[in-house]
Amino acid sequence: AQTVTQSQPEMSVQEAETVTLSCTYDTSENNYYLFWYKQPPSRQMILVIRQEAYKQQNATENRFSVNFQKAAKSFSLKISDSQLGDTAMYFCAFMKPSSPTFGNEKLTFGTGTRLTIIP
Amino acid sequence: EAGVTQSPTHLIKTRGQQVTLRCSPISGHTSVYWYQQALGLGLQFLLWYDEGEERNRGNFPPRFSGRQFPNYSSELNVNALELEDSALYLCASSSDRVPGNTIYFGEGSWLTVV
């Protein structure tokens, strides 16, 4: 079974600074997908960024980027120029394809990191 | 395009009662997932439906059940409610045959058991 570990329960950073959230995972699979989701106080889970394990290039979405180290099974999220609206719980998640013909499996989540952006 | 919609948004039930939560996936999505998020805890996988069939089930007792309808909407039923069932129940959907396709979440149903 896959496990996802987020070792930082809480973090805080000054507005406009850069912050990195850590995530490690354990799997014997070679092909899989990794995600970062954001859950603001409204509790709506919002996709931040996704990474396909077979792609060596790190994914980037505007101020959000990842550092994907497949051999180390590490998938950290970097938020640049942090904004007050980035305050939220951040969850790292893992998904493996169940079969070539049946694309998706369930998401396995880490326990989350509560990020607070300080004005 | 409408996102994943869930109903009701909030409800209060008494211990021992039964509850049904509903979910409509994004148009074109055939997979529906249910997750439980108890206060202070992470997301625990409950159930996964695709094309009307249960594909996977998390480590929850049989009083948690559900189904998926021909229009791909889904229900989650919880019987004999216990206090620890109080949680946010999140429904999510994804496209059926695209590996690694993004799973999109609804806003959740808050269940309080008293």
mmCIF file of C-alpha atoms in Angstrom:
data_model
loop_
_atom_site.group_PDB
_atom_site.id
_atom_site.type_symbol
_atom_site.label_atom_id
_atom_site.label_comp_id
_atom_site.label_asym_id
_atom_site.label_seq_id
_atom_site.Cartn_x
_atom_site.Cartn_y
_atom_site.Cartn_z
ATOM 1 C CA ALA A 1 0.000 0.000 0.000
ATOM 2 C CA GLN A 2 1.103 3.520 -0.690
ATOM 3 C CA THR A 3 1.732 5.984 2.108
ATOM 4 C CA VAL A 4 2.197 9.736 1.997
ATOM 5 C CA THR A 5 4.002 11.621 4.751
ATOM 6 C CA GLN A 6 3.921 15.345 5.431
ATOM 7 C CA SER A 7 6.282 16.026 8.314
ATOM 8 C CA GLN A 8 5.403 19.689 8.860
ATOM 9 C CA PRO A 9 2.024 20.004 10.627
ATOM 10 C CA GLU A 10 2.180 23.800 10.629
ATOM 11 C CA MET A 11 4.201 26.522 8.954
ATOM 12 C CA SER A 12 4.032 30.269 8.792
ATOM 13 C CA VAL A 13 5.770 32.788 6.579
ATOM 14 C CA GLN A 14 5.690 36.508 5.963
ATOM 15 C CA GLU A 15 3.769 37.757 2.984
ATOM 16 C CA ALA A 16 5.871 37.933 -0.213
ATOM 17 C CA GLU A 17 8.356 35.388 1.077
ATOM 18 C CA THR A 18 8.983 31.936 -0.351
ATOM 19 C CA VAL A 19 7.972 28.786 1.500
ATOM 20 C CA THR A 20 8.558 25.106 0.795
ATOM 21 C CA LEU A 21 6.266 22.341 2.000
ATOM 22 C CA SER A 22 7.671 18.827 2.244
ATOM 23 C CA CYS A 23 6.134 15.553 1.167
ATOM 24 C CA THR A 24 7.559 12.062 0.954
ATOM 25 C CA TYR A 25 5.821 8.920 -0.203
ATOM 26 C CA ASP A 26 6.382 5.230 -0.282
ATOM 27 C CA THR A 27 5.504 3.061 -3.261
ATOM 28 C CA SER A 28 6.824 0.185 -5.300
ATOM 29 C CA GLU A 29 5.152 1.511 -8.428
ATOM 30 C CA ASN A 30 7.131 3.046 -11.253
ATOM 31 C CA ASN A 31 4.294 4.945 -12.896
ATOM 32 C CA TYR A 32 2.124 7.166 -10.735
ATOM 33 C CA TYR A 33 0.861 10.696 -10.218
ATOM 34 C CA LEU A 34 1.407 13.210 -7.456
ATOM 35 C CA PHE A 35 -0.762 16.156 -6.506
ATOM 36 C CA TRP A 36 -0.843 19.085 -4.158
ATOM 37 C CA TYR A 37 -4.285 20.201 -3.052
ATOM 38 C CA LYS A 38 -5.135 23.328 -1.094
ATOM 39 C CA GLN A 39 -7.989 23.478 1.400
ATOM 40 C CA PRO A 40 -8.767 27.031 2.556
ATOM 41 C CA PRO A 41 -11.078 27.732 5.503
ATOM 42 C CA SER A 42 -14.046 27.271 3.169
ATOM 43 C CA ARG A 43 -12.987 23.565 3.086
ATOM 44 C CA GLN A 44 -13.195 23.344 -0.723
ATOM 45 C CA MET A 45 -10.350 21.154 -1.945
ATOM 46 C CA ILE A 46 -8.598 22.915 -4.790
ATOM 47 C CA LEU A 47 -5.963 21.386 -7.041
ATOM 48 C CA VAL A 48 -2.730 23.362 -6.909
ATOM 49 C CA ILE A 49 -0.411 21.318 -9.096
ATOM 50 C CA ARG A 50 0.100 17.802 -10.447
ATOM 51 C CA GLN A 51 3.167 15.831 -11.476
ATOM 52 C CA GLU A 52 3.446 12.707 -13.604
ATOM 53 C CA ALA A 53 6.169 10.402 -12.352
ATOM 54 C CA TYR A 54 7.445 9.556 -15.812
ATOM 55 C CA LYS A 55 8.156 13.221 -16.516
ATOM 56 C CA GLN A 56 11.505 14.395 -15.232
ATOM 57 C CA GLN A 57 10.643 18.057 -15.585
ATOM 58 C CA ASN A 58 9.228 19.620 -12.454
ATOM 59 C CA ALA A 59 5.695 20.971 -12.793
ATOM 60 C CA THR A 60 5.096 24.705 -12.454
ATOM 61 C CA GLU A 61 1.890 26.710 -12.122
ATOM 62 C CA ASN A 62 2.498 30.423 -11.785
ATOM 63 C CA ARG A 63 3.872 30.985 -8.259
ATOM 64 C CA PHE A 64 3.685 27.283 -7.429
ATOM 65 C CA SER A 65 6.368 24.797 -8.374
ATOM 66 C CA VAL A 66 7.448 21.367 -7.241
ATOM 67 C CA ASN A 67 10.748 19.667 -6.641
ATOM 68 C CA PHE A 68 10.143 16.065 -7.660
ATOM 69 C CA GLN A 69 12.909 13.656 -6.682
ATOM 70 C CA LYS A 70 11.739 10.240 -7.846
ATOM 71 C CA ALA A 71 14.647 8.229 -6.457
ATOM 72 C CA ALA A 72 14.253 9.864 -3.067
ATOM 73 C CA LYS A 73 10.432 9.629 -3.290
ATOM 74 C CA SER A 74 10.159 13.277 -2.432
ATOM 75 C CA PHE A 75 7.657 15.812 -3.775
ATOM 76 C CA SER A 76 7.966 19.268 -2.210
ATOM 77 C CA LEU A 77 5.875 22.315 -3.057
ATOM 78 C CA LYS A 78 7.431 25.757 -3.331
ATOM 79 C CA ILE A 79 5.249 28.833 -3.107
ATOM 80 C CA SER A 80 6.952 31.993 -4.293
ATOM 81 C CA ASP A 81 5.871 35.536 -3.458
ATOM 82 C CA SER A 82 3.371 34.181 -0.946
ATOM 83 C CA GLN A 83 0.032 35.950 -0.639
ATOM 84 C CA LEU A 84 -2.546 36.150 2.136
ATOM 85 C CA GLY A 85 -4.879 34.036 0.022
ATOM 86 C CA ASP A 86 -2.378 31.181 0.190
ATOM 87 C CA THR A 87 -3.333 30.629 3.830
ATOM 88 C CA ALA A 88 -4.779 27.112 3.870
ATOM 89 C CA MET A 89 -4.194 23.448 4.609
ATOM 90 C CA TYR A 90 -2.047 21.866 1.940
ATOM 91 C CA PHE A 91 -2.339 18.172 1.209
ATOM 92 C CA CYS A 92 0.053 16.065 -0.776
ATOM 93 C CA ALA A 93 -1.604 13.151 -2.580
ATOM 94 C CA PHE A 94 -0.551 10.065 -4.522
ATOM 95 C CA MET A 95 -2.379 8.135 -7.199
ATOM 96 C CA LYS A 96 -1.378 5.121 -9.229
ATOM 97 C CA PRO A 97 -3.187 3.941 -12.325
ATOM 98 C CA SER A 98 -5.011 0.727 -11.559
ATOM 99 C CA SER A 99 -4.490 -0.699 -15.022
ATOM 100 C CA PRO A 100 -3.597 0.396 -18.559
ATOM 101 C CA THR A 101 -7.246 0.334 -19.533
ATOM 102 C CA PHE A 102 -8.764 1.637 -16.346
ATOM 103 C CA GLY A 103 -7.057 4.887 -15.767
ATOM 104 C CA ASN A 104 -7.618 6.038 -12.266
ATOM 105 C CA GLU A 105 -7.219 4.791 -8.765
ATOM 106 C CA LYS A 106 -8.074 6.483 -5.527
ATOM 107 C CA LEU A 107 -6.034 9.338 -4.084
ATOM 108 C CA THR A 108 -4.003 8.652 -0.964
ATOM 109 C CA PHE A 109 -3.487 11.805 1.073
ATOM 110 C CA GLY A 110 -0.914 12.951 3.569
ATOM 111 C CA THR A 111 -2.024 14.448 6.869
ATOM 112 C CA GLY A 112 -1.605 17.994 5.639
ATOM 113 C CA THR A 113 0.417 21.113 6.459
ATOM 114 C CA ARG A 114 -1.363 24.155 7.820
ATOM 115 C CA LEU A 115 0.220 27.195 6.169
ATOM 116 C CA THR A 116 -0.361 30.686 7.506
ATOM 117 C CA ILE A 117 0.750 33.749 5.569
ATOM 118 C CA ILE A 118 1.467 36.631 7.943
ATOM 119 C CA PRO A 119 0.728 40.169 6.713
ATOM 120 C CA GLU B 1 -19.403 24.191 -16.490
ATOM 121 C CA ALA B 2 -20.779 23.145 -13.121
ATOM 122 C CA GLY B 3 -18.390 21.566 -10.657
ATOM 123 C CA VAL B 4 -19.032 18.672 -8.324
ATOM 124 C CA THR B 5 -22.162 19.426 -6.330
ATOM 125 C CA GLN B 6 -23.103 17.923 -2.993
ATOM 126 C CA SER B 7 -26.191 18.044 -0.841
ATOM 127 C CA PRO B 8 -27.042 18.787 1.836
ATOM 128 C CA THR B 9 -24.288 21.187 2.860
ATOM 129 C CA HIS B 10 -24.952 20.846 6.571
ATOM 130 C CA LEU B 11 -27.037 18.467 8.625
ATOM 131 C CA ILE B 12 -27.451 17.358 12.199
ATOM 132 C CA LYS B 13 -28.486 13.822 13.096
ATOM 133 C CA THR B 14 -29.008 11.906 16.275
ATOM 134 C CA ARG B 15 -26.927 8.888 17.190
ATOM 135 C CA GLY B 16 -28.492 5.741 15.777
ATOM 136 C CA GLN B 17 -30.189 7.482 12.875
ATOM 137 C CA GLN B 18 -29.440 7.006 9.206
ATOM 138 C CA VAL B 19 -28.237 9.632 6.717
ATOM 139 C CA THR B 20 -27.982 9.875 2.942
ATOM 140 C CA LEU B 21 -25.585 12.269 1.265
ATOM 141 C CA ARG B 22 -25.785 13.054 -2.444
ATOM 142 C CA CYS B 23 -23.253 13.949 -5.083
ATOM 143 C CA SER B 24 -23.439 14.998 -8.722
ATOM 144 C CA PRO B 25 -20.167 14.712 -10.624
ATOM 145 C CA ILE B 26 -18.840 17.061 -13.246
ATOM 146 C CA SER B 27 -20.542 16.454 -16.571
ATOM 147 C CA GLY B 28 -18.704 13.717 -18.453
ATOM 148 C CA HIS B 29 -17.061 12.253 -15.363
ATOM 149 C CA THR B 30 -17.957 8.664 -14.602
ATOM 150 C CA SER B 31 -15.863 8.075 -11.483
ATOM 151 C CA VAL B 32 -17.090 9.260 -8.096
ATOM 152 C CA TYR B 33 -15.087 9.103 -4.876
ATOM 153 C CA TRP B 34 -16.172 9.632 -1.286
ATOM 154 C CA TYR B 35 -13.807 10.779 1.462
ATOM 155 C CA GLN B 36 -14.324 11.419 5.160
ATOM 156 C CA GLN B 37 -12.494 14.280 6.848
ATOM 157 C CA ALA B 38 -12.995 14.271 10.582
ATOM 158 C CA LEU B 39 -12.010 17.395 12.516
ATOM 159 C CA GLY B 40 -8.256 17.678 12.798
ATOM 160 C CA LEU B 41 -7.665 14.603 10.704
ATOM 161 C CA GLY B 42 -6.720 14.046 7.104
ATOM 162 C CA LEU B 43 -8.849 12.670 4.340
ATOM 163 C CA GLN B 44 -9.803 9.039 4.691
ATOM 164 C CA PHE B 45 -10.880 7.195 1.555
ATOM 165 C CA LEU B 46 -14.366 5.721 1.814
ATOM 166 C CA LEU B 47 -15.640 4.506 -1.541
ATOM 167 C CA TRP B 48 -14.984 4.694 -5.257
ATOM 168 C CA TYR B 49 -17.599 4.114 -7.936
ATOM 169 C CA ASP B 50 -17.191 3.963 -11.664
ATOM 170 C CA GLU B 51 -19.749 3.097 -14.318
ATOM 171 C CA GLY B 52 -22.204 2.136 -11.601
ATOM 172 C CA GLU B 53 -19.915 -0.350 -9.884
ATOM 173 C CA GLU B 54 -18.005 -0.177 -6.620
ATOM 174 C CA ARG B 55 -14.310 -0.285 -7.559
ATOM 175 C CA ASN B 56 -12.683 0.087 -4.184
ATOM 176 C CA ARG B 57 -13.578 0.531 -0.563
ATOM 177 C CA GLY B 58 -11.678 2.014 2.343
ATOM 178 C CA ASN B 59 -11.322 0.618 5.829
ATOM 179 C CA PHE B 60 -14.789 1.527 7.075
ATOM 180 C CA PRO B 61 -17.514 -0.665 8.611
ATOM 181 C CA PRO B 62 -20.360 -2.022 6.451
ATOM 182 C CA ARG B 63 -22.785 0.569 7.797
ATOM 183 C CA PHE B 64 -21.080 2.924 5.332
ATOM 184 C CA SER B 65 -22.440 2.120 1.901
ATOM 185 C CA GLY B 66 -23.339 3.817 -1.306
ATOM 186 C CA ARG B 67 -24.276 3.489 -4.894
ATOM 187 C CA GLN B 68 -23.886 5.154 -8.247
ATOM 188 C CA PHE B 69 -26.800 5.794 -10.553
ATOM 189 C CA PRO B 70 -26.955 5.506 -14.368
ATOM 190 C CA ASN B 71 -26.464 9.280 -14.642
ATOM 191 C CA TYR B 72 -23.242 8.827 -12.578
ATOM 192 C CA SER B 73 -24.555 10.687 -9.548
ATOM 193 C CA SER B 74 -23.932 8.951 -6.266
ATOM 194 C CA GLU B 75 -25.287 8.506 -2.769
ATOM 195 C CA LEU B 76 -23.435 7.762 0.443
ATOM 196 C CA ASN B 77 -25.496 6.107 3.146
ATOM 197 C CA VAL B 78 -24.474 5.803 6.755
ATOM 198 C CA ASN B 79 -26.584 3.661 9.051
ATOM 199 C CA ALA B 80 -26.633 3.524 12.838
ATOM 200 C CA LEU B 81 -24.823 6.829 13.175
ATOM 201 C CA GLU B 82 -22.192 7.147 15.871
ATOM 202 C CA LEU B 83 -20.765 10.308 17.381
ATOM 203 C CA GLU B 84 -17.430 9.726 15.661
ATOM 204 C CA ASP B 85 -19.138 9.855 12.272
ATOM 205 C CA SER B 86 -19.271 13.622 12.685
ATOM 206 C CA ALA B 87 -17.131 14.897 9.828
ATOM 207 C CA LEU B 88 -16.959 16.645 6.509
ATOM 208 C CA TYR B 89 -17.846 14.209 3.737
ATOM 209 C CA LEU B 90 -16.221 15.107 0.457
ATOM 210 C CA CYS B 91 -17.280 13.814 -2.909
ATOM 211 C CA ALA B 92 -14.978 13.976 -5.906
ATOM 212 C CA SER B 93 -15.171 13.016 -9.555
ATOM 213 C CA SER B 94 -12.822 12.314 -12.422
ATOM 214 C CA SER B 95 -12.862 11.322 -16.048
ATOM 215 C CA ASP B 96 -13.119 7.619 -16.627
ATOM 216 C CA ARG B 97 -10.339 6.468 -18.872
ATOM 217 C CA VAL B 98 -7.618 9.082 -18.610
ATOM 218 C CA PRO B 99 -4.819 7.807 -16.355
ATOM 219 C CA GLY B 100 -3.828 10.256 -13.698
ATOM 220 C CA ASN B 101 -6.597 12.621 -14.604
ATOM 221 C CA THR B 102 -7.265 15.218 -11.986
ATOM 222 C CA ILE B 103 -9.832 14.440 -9.319
ATOM 223 C CA TYR B 104 -12.094 17.407 -8.594
ATOM 224 C CA PHE B 105 -13.800 17.872 -5.251
ATOM 225 C CA GLY B 106 -17.134 19.241 -4.190
ATOM 226 C CA GLU B 107 -17.592 21.575 -1.239
ATOM 227 C CA GLY B 108 -18.595 18.775 1.064
ATOM 228 C CA SER B 109 -21.421 17.879 3.404
ATOM 229 C CA TRP B 110 -20.959 18.670 7.062
ATOM 230 C CA LEU B 111 -22.484 15.977 9.233
ATOM 231 C CA THR B 112 -22.859 16.477 12.954
ATOM 232 C CA VAL B 113 -24.032 13.551 15.053
ATOM 233 C CA VAL B 114 -25.377 14.415 18.505
#
